[in-house]
Amino acid sequence: MRTLSETPTRHDQHGLYPEAISVEDFRRNLAAVQARMDSACQRVGRDQASVRLLPVSKTKPEASLRLAYAAGCRMLGENKVQEGHGKWESMQDLADLRWSVIGHLQTNKAKLMARFASEFQALDSLRVAEALDRHMQAEGRSLDVFVQVNTSGEASKYGLNPEDVPAFIRQLPTFSALRVRGLMTLALFSAEAGRVRQCFALLRNLRDQLRQDAPTGMELEALSMGMSGDFEIAIEEGATVVRVGQALFGARALPDSYYWPTASHSNMQAPS
Ligand SMILES: *Cc1c(COP(=O)(O)O)cnc(C)c1O
């Protein structure tokens, strides 16, 4: 039997996933990702229903998002607000399609986001929380939010330092339109599975610690962690949401540095 510490990353596939160009492609990719999720759950005795797959459609054209919808996707993740808003506008006919913003938000974009997002996974400042709360109230809507935590210690990554999260969380009940669901992180982008796992374990431990004195009424259950190259490790460490782009949609043409301003991916070590 293999032990958990042997579960590898799949960063060697990064940039190589074939483009999904038909509903069948999406169905097949969804089934394959789901099967990988299920076996990760099985390895640690978790219920498969306790992990949600969030398909990430950034950079992909509307036509391919429509194929994903036809294959059953009802929530899509976008990293950039303007891109997400544009797609939402042109896909109004799909009334039950919901949107999650998973990338850093500038305060001046909060109003745009309040128009279309149901979920925001990258909250890391009170100024943004205040702006979002105000605009969501104006729209008469509420927003599920995840607090982004920097678990890799990379200076350039977005997210709060773990030690700053408890005080930050205590401020959030003031914002009545924001429903705090849990924490989100991007692990170190590395082929060293052990170091990736440490990032996920840190987020889970932080969540467990925060839950003990969470403000009343705050759930703090969710852990959004893991993407195409590392979601199995994330699930083994307790992820309740995995954000998967390439493994469903195919590789992206734009470099990741466009989305993760930090990540030159200098930590990436090609498995030999
Ligand atoms: C793009 C992105 C993902 C998905 O990455 P893939 O490698 O395409 O699975 C996950 N989380 C965030 C914040 C992203 O920007």
Tab-separated table of C-alpha atoms and ligand atoms in Angstrom:
chain	number	residue	atom	x	y	z
A	1	MET	CA	0.000	0.000	0.000
A	2	ARG	CA	1.367	3.408	-0.766
A	3	THR	CA	1.519	5.932	2.008
A	4	LEU	CA	0.140	9.435	1.655
A	5	SER	CA	3.537	10.999	1.564
A	6	GLU	CA	4.041	9.275	-1.763
A	7	THR	CA	1.194	11.039	-3.576
A	8	PRO	CA	3.064	13.084	-6.213
A	9	THR	CA	2.239	16.459	-7.692
A	10	ARG	CA	1.320	16.525	-11.365
A	11	HIS	CA	3.124	19.710	-12.177
A	12	ASP	CA	4.956	17.821	-14.897
A	13	GLN	CA	1.696	18.013	-16.865
A	14	HIS	CA	1.535	21.798	-16.475
A	15	GLY	CA	0.907	23.442	-19.837
A	16	LEU	CA	0.461	20.105	-21.625
A	17	TYR	CA	-3.244	19.329	-21.142
A	18	PRO	CA	-4.988	19.085	-24.527
A	19	GLU	CA	-7.646	21.685	-25.326
A	20	ALA	CA	-11.223	20.508	-24.647
A	21	ILE	CA	-13.192	21.260	-27.802
A	22	SER	CA	-16.414	19.283	-27.426
A	23	VAL	CA	-18.978	18.474	-24.753
A	24	GLU	CA	-17.617	14.923	-24.807
A	25	ASP	CA	-14.121	16.232	-24.035
A	26	PHE	CA	-15.515	18.105	-21.044
A	27	ARG	CA	-17.516	15.096	-19.877
A	28	ARG	CA	-14.442	12.904	-20.111
A	29	ASN	CA	-12.199	15.436	-18.341
A	30	LEU	CA	-14.772	16.000	-15.603
A	31	ALA	CA	-15.084	12.255	-15.072
A	32	ALA	CA	-11.309	11.833	-14.964
A	33	VAL	CA	-10.841	14.657	-12.448
A	34	GLN	CA	-13.748	13.358	-10.370
A	35	ALA	CA	-12.202	9.883	-10.341
A	36	ARG	CA	-8.897	11.333	-9.098
A	37	MET	CA	-10.794	13.300	-6.441
A	38	ASP	CA	-12.702	10.209	-5.367
A	39	SER	CA	-9.623	8.087	-4.936
A	40	ALA	CA	-7.907	10.837	-2.945
A	41	CYS	CA	-10.986	10.874	-0.676
A	42	GLN	CA	-10.842	7.133	-0.396
A	43	ARG	CA	-7.196	7.135	0.648
A	44	VAL	CA	-8.030	9.228	3.703
A	45	GLY	CA	-11.521	7.919	4.398
A	46	ARG	CA	-13.336	11.089	3.415
A	47	ASP	CA	-16.830	11.300	1.971
A	48	GLN	CA	-16.634	12.167	-1.739
A	49	ALA	CA	-19.525	14.579	-1.311
A	50	SER	CA	-17.414	16.685	1.051
A	51	VAL	CA	-15.264	18.061	-1.786
A	52	ARG	CA	-16.574	20.455	-4.424
A	53	LEU	CA	-14.945	20.827	-7.815
A	54	LEU	CA	-14.727	24.441	-9.001
A	55	PRO	CA	-13.895	24.508	-12.723
A	56	VAL	CA	-11.605	27.454	-13.531
A	57	SER	CA	-12.321	29.000	-16.931
A	58	LYS	CA	-9.892	31.925	-17.005
A	59	THR	CA	-8.468	32.845	-20.447
A	60	LYS	CA	-10.891	30.449	-22.140
A	61	PRO	CA	-13.352	31.806	-24.720
A	62	GLU	CA	-17.087	31.912	-24.211
A	63	ALA	CA	-17.605	28.962	-26.579
A	64	SER	CA	-15.579	26.706	-24.365
A	65	LEU	CA	-17.380	27.901	-21.215
A	66	ARG	CA	-20.654	27.014	-22.925
A	67	LEU	CA	-19.366	23.507	-23.585
A	68	ALA	CA	-18.439	23.182	-19.914
A	69	TYR	CA	-21.941	24.314	-19.010
A	70	ALA	CA	-23.444	21.765	-21.387
A	71	ALA	CA	-21.340	19.098	-19.669
A	72	GLY	CA	-22.904	20.072	-16.347
A	73	CYS	CA	-20.790	22.855	-14.820
A	74	ARG	CA	-22.944	25.363	-12.933
A	75	MET	CA	-20.265	27.492	-11.285
A	76	LEU	CA	-17.112	28.772	-12.954
A	77	GLY	CA	-14.022	30.355	-11.430
A	78	GLU	CA	-12.405	33.423	-12.973
A	79	ASN	CA	-9.216	35.030	-11.756
A	80	LYS	CA	-9.782	38.557	-13.066
A	81	VAL	CA	-12.880	40.621	-12.387
A	82	GLN	CA	-13.116	42.323	-15.761
A	83	GLU	CA	-12.794	39.072	-17.635
A	84	GLY	CA	-15.387	37.409	-15.415
A	85	HIS	CA	-17.777	40.313	-15.737
A	86	GLY	CA	-17.502	40.280	-19.531
A	87	LYS	CA	-18.246	36.573	-19.689
A	88	TRP	CA	-21.166	36.926	-17.285
A	89	GLU	CA	-22.625	39.691	-19.461
A	90	SER	CA	-22.441	37.674	-22.630
A	91	MET	CA	-23.830	34.512	-21.008
A	92	GLN	CA	-26.931	35.967	-19.373
A	93	ASP	CA	-29.044	33.341	-21.112
A	94	LEU	CA	-27.560	30.688	-18.774
A	95	ALA	CA	-29.551	31.845	-15.775
A	96	ASP	CA	-28.325	29.187	-13.345
A	97	LEU	CA	-24.637	29.671	-14.069
A	98	ARG	CA	-22.853	31.188	-11.059
A	99	TRP	CA	-19.453	32.862	-10.814
A	100	SER	CA	-16.625	32.638	-8.343
A	101	VAL	CA	-13.791	35.185	-8.400
A	102	ILE	CA	-10.614	33.477	-7.249
A	103	GLY	CA	-7.989	36.177	-7.856
A	104	HIS	CA	-6.777	39.289	-6.084
A	105	LEU	CA	-9.218	42.202	-6.133
A	106	GLN	CA	-8.423	45.898	-6.211
A	107	THR	CA	-10.832	48.058	-4.231
A	108	ASN	CA	-11.811	50.013	-7.325
A	109	LYS	CA	-13.112	46.809	-8.950
A	110	ALA	CA	-15.391	45.858	-6.049
A	111	LYS	CA	-18.398	47.495	-7.643
A	112	LEU	CA	-17.977	45.515	-10.850
A	113	MET	CA	-17.590	42.296	-8.928
A	114	ALA	CA	-20.701	42.943	-6.857
A	115	ARG	CA	-22.729	42.859	-10.057
A	116	PHE	CA	-22.110	39.249	-10.928
A	117	ALA	CA	-20.107	37.193	-8.435
A	118	SER	CA	-21.666	34.744	-5.977
A	119	GLU	CA	-18.378	33.855	-4.365
A	120	PHE	CA	-15.030	35.554	-3.758
A	121	GLN	CA	-12.099	33.422	-2.705
A	122	ALA	CA	-9.275	35.923	-2.381
A	123	LEU	CA	-10.249	38.294	0.420
A	124	ASP	CA	-7.148	39.645	2.121
A	125	SER	CA	-7.845	43.229	3.143
A	126	LEU	CA	-10.406	45.106	5.192
A	127	ARG	CA	-10.592	47.867	2.598
A	128	VAL	CA	-11.720	45.340	0.019
A	129	ALA	CA	-14.160	43.772	2.501
A	130	GLU	CA	-15.673	47.174	3.230
A	131	ALA	CA	-16.016	48.076	-0.445
A	132	LEU	CA	-17.502	44.710	-1.348
A	133	ASP	CA	-19.954	44.819	1.533
A	134	ARG	CA	-21.147	48.266	0.525
A	135	HIS	CA	-21.632	47.337	-3.129
A	136	MET	CA	-23.260	43.994	-2.366
A	137	GLN	CA	-25.741	45.756	-0.116
A	138	ALA	CA	-26.482	48.236	-2.891
A	139	GLU	CA	-27.157	45.284	-5.201
A	140	GLY	CA	-29.299	43.632	-2.531
A	141	ARG	CA	-27.152	40.511	-2.688
A	142	SER	CA	-24.759	38.638	-0.457
A	143	LEU	CA	-21.421	37.083	-1.230
A	144	ASP	CA	-19.696	33.919	-0.003
A	145	VAL	CA	-16.112	34.784	0.867
A	146	PHE	CA	-12.906	32.904	1.576
A	147	VAL	CA	-9.953	34.560	3.262
A	148	GLN	CA	-6.775	34.040	1.242
A	149	VAL	CA	-3.768	32.944	3.252
A	150	ASN	CA	-0.151	32.939	2.126
A	151	THR	CA	0.952	29.481	3.231
A	152	SER	CA	4.127	29.274	1.166
A	153	GLY	CA	5.957	32.178	2.749
A	154	GLU	CA	6.788	33.595	-0.676
A	155	ALA	CA	6.985	37.338	-0.162
A	156	SER	CA	5.325	38.139	-3.437
A	157	LYS	CA	2.247	35.921	-3.038
A	158	TYR	CA	-1.120	37.442	-2.221
A	159	GLY	CA	-2.912	36.538	0.954
A	160	LEU	CA	-2.543	37.245	4.644
A	161	ASN	CA	0.267	35.841	6.707
A	162	PRO	CA	-1.141	33.010	8.833
A	163	GLU	CA	-0.476	34.893	12.077
A	164	ASP	CA	-2.571	37.847	10.895
A	165	VAL	CA	-5.654	35.781	10.045
A	166	PRO	CA	-7.296	35.485	13.517
A	167	ALA	CA	-7.482	39.273	14.041
A	168	PHE	CA	-8.654	39.750	10.456
A	169	ILE	CA	-11.451	37.194	10.821
A	170	ARG	CA	-12.688	38.911	13.979
A	171	GLN	CA	-13.366	42.090	11.970
A	172	LEU	CA	-15.507	40.403	9.339
A	173	PRO	CA	-18.888	40.077	11.110
A	174	THR	CA	-19.299	43.859	10.641
A	175	PHE	CA	-19.821	43.233	6.940
A	176	SER	CA	-23.317	41.817	6.846
A	177	ALA	CA	-23.414	41.095	3.116
A	178	LEU	CA	-20.322	38.890	3.315
A	179	ARG	CA	-20.778	35.280	4.404
A	180	VAL	CA	-17.422	33.987	5.532
A	181	ARG	CA	-17.081	30.366	4.453
A	182	GLY	CA	-13.464	29.547	5.109
A	183	LEU	CA	-9.899	29.885	3.879
A	184	MET	CA	-8.171	29.691	0.512
A	185	THR	CA	-4.557	29.204	-0.486
A	186	LEU	CA	-2.181	28.600	-3.367
A	187	ALA	CA	0.525	26.161	-2.377
A	188	LEU	CA	4.127	26.459	-3.316
A	189	PHE	CA	4.439	25.582	-6.981
A	190	SER	CA	6.938	22.812	-6.611
A	191	ALA	CA	7.473	19.244	-7.666
A	192	GLU	CA	8.494	18.480	-4.090
A	193	ALA	CA	5.248	16.991	-2.859
A	194	GLY	CA	6.246	17.209	0.783
A	195	ARG	CA	6.658	20.974	0.661
A	196	VAL	CA	3.350	21.363	-1.186
A	197	ARG	CA	1.635	19.213	1.438
A	198	GLN	CA	2.999	21.432	4.213
A	199	CYS	CA	1.193	24.444	2.732
A	200	PHE	CA	-2.123	22.587	2.730
A	201	ALA	CA	-1.612	21.199	6.226
A	202	LEU	CA	-0.862	24.699	7.471
A	203	LEU	CA	-4.174	25.972	6.082
A	204	ARG	CA	-6.115	23.102	7.657
A	205	ASN	CA	-4.468	23.590	11.048
A	206	LEU	CA	-5.187	27.300	10.887
A	207	ARG	CA	-8.847	26.612	10.088
A	208	ASP	CA	-9.128	24.129	12.970
A	209	GLN	CA	-7.578	26.636	15.345
A	210	LEU	CA	-9.814	29.485	14.110
A	211	ARG	CA	-12.959	27.409	14.433
A	212	GLN	CA	-12.432	27.096	18.161
A	213	ASP	CA	-13.155	30.771	18.718
A	214	ALA	CA	-14.848	31.830	15.528
A	215	PRO	CA	-17.314	34.719	15.858
A	216	THR	CA	-20.833	33.403	16.473
A	217	GLY	CA	-22.679	32.487	13.338
A	218	MET	CA	-19.510	32.200	11.289
A	219	GLU	CA	-19.107	28.800	9.682
A	220	LEU	CA	-15.409	28.697	8.803
A	221	GLU	CA	-15.678	25.212	7.427
A	222	ALA	CA	-14.365	25.528	3.887
A	223	LEU	CA	-10.808	24.990	2.697
A	224	SER	CA	-10.235	25.971	-0.926
A	225	MET	CA	-6.926	24.465	-1.908
A	226	GLY	CA	-5.488	22.418	-4.739
A	227	MET	CA	-5.420	22.857	-8.509
A	228	SER	CA	-4.674	20.666	-11.527
A	229	GLY	CA	-1.153	19.860	-10.394
A	230	ASP	CA	-1.756	19.254	-6.696
A	231	PHE	CA	-5.437	18.755	-5.840
A	232	GLU	CA	-5.027	15.138	-4.736
A	233	ILE	CA	-2.571	16.153	-2.039
A	234	ALA	CA	-4.914	19.007	-1.071
A	235	ILE	CA	-7.833	16.600	-0.661
A	236	GLU	CA	-5.739	14.280	1.466
A	237	GLU	CA	-5.056	17.311	3.670
A	238	GLY	CA	-8.715	18.291	3.944
A	239	ALA	CA	-9.656	20.478	0.937
A	240	THR	CA	-13.401	21.049	0.603
A	241	VAL	CA	-13.058	22.991	-2.678
A	242	VAL	CA	-10.519	22.295	-5.417
A	243	ARG	CA	-10.002	24.854	-8.197
A	244	VAL	CA	-9.224	23.060	-11.435
A	245	GLY	CA	-8.552	24.774	-14.758
A	246	GLN	CA	-6.185	23.083	-17.174
A	247	ALA	CA	-7.151	19.502	-16.400
A	248	LEU	CA	-10.706	20.340	-17.533
A	249	PHE	CA	-10.323	23.058	-20.160
A	250	GLY	CA	-6.837	22.366	-21.474
A	251	ALA	CA	-3.614	24.298	-21.147
A	252	ARG	CA	-3.729	28.088	-21.279
A	253	ALA	CA	-2.001	30.223	-23.882
A	254	LEU	CA	-1.243	33.060	-21.457
A	255	PRO	CA	1.598	32.465	-19.018
A	256	ASP	CA	0.667	31.958	-15.371
A	257	SER	CA	2.675	35.008	-14.384
A	258	TYR	CA	-0.196	37.003	-15.852
A	259	TYR	CA	-2.443	35.608	-13.122
A	260	TRP	CA	-0.005	35.096	-10.301
A	261	PRO	CA	2.028	38.267	-10.550
A	262	THR	CA	4.525	36.719	-8.253
A	263	ALA	CA	5.073	33.431	-9.584
A	264	SER	CA	7.820	33.318	-12.039
A	265	HIS	CA	7.468	29.687	-11.023
A	266	SER	CA	11.070	29.765	-10.095
A	267	ASN	CA	10.290	27.128	-7.529
A	268	MET	CA	9.216	24.739	-10.204
A	269	GLN	CA	11.562	21.885	-10.473
A	270	ALA	CA	11.011	19.605	-13.379
A	271	PRO	CA	10.794	16.052	-12.124
A	272	SER	CA	13.756	14.203	-13.502
B	1	LIG	C1	-5.772	29.411	-12.572
B	1	LIG	C2	-6.020	29.184	-11.135
B	1	LIG	C3	-6.299	27.896	-10.660
B	1	LIG	C4	-6.358	26.667	-11.551
B	1	LIG	O1	-5.087	26.306	-11.992
B	1	LIG	P1	-4.927	25.061	-13.000
B	1	LIG	O2	-3.487	24.778	-12.999
B	1	LIG	O3	-5.433	25.542	-14.315
B	1	LIG	O4	-5.772	23.964	-12.466
B	1	LIG	C5	-6.533	27.748	-9.305
B	1	LIG	N1	-6.512	28.810	-8.468
B	1	LIG	C6	-6.254	30.053	-8.885
B	1	LIG	C7	-6.240	31.168	-7.909
B	1	LIG	C8	-6.007	30.291	-10.235
B	1	LIG	O5	-5.746	31.537	-10.653
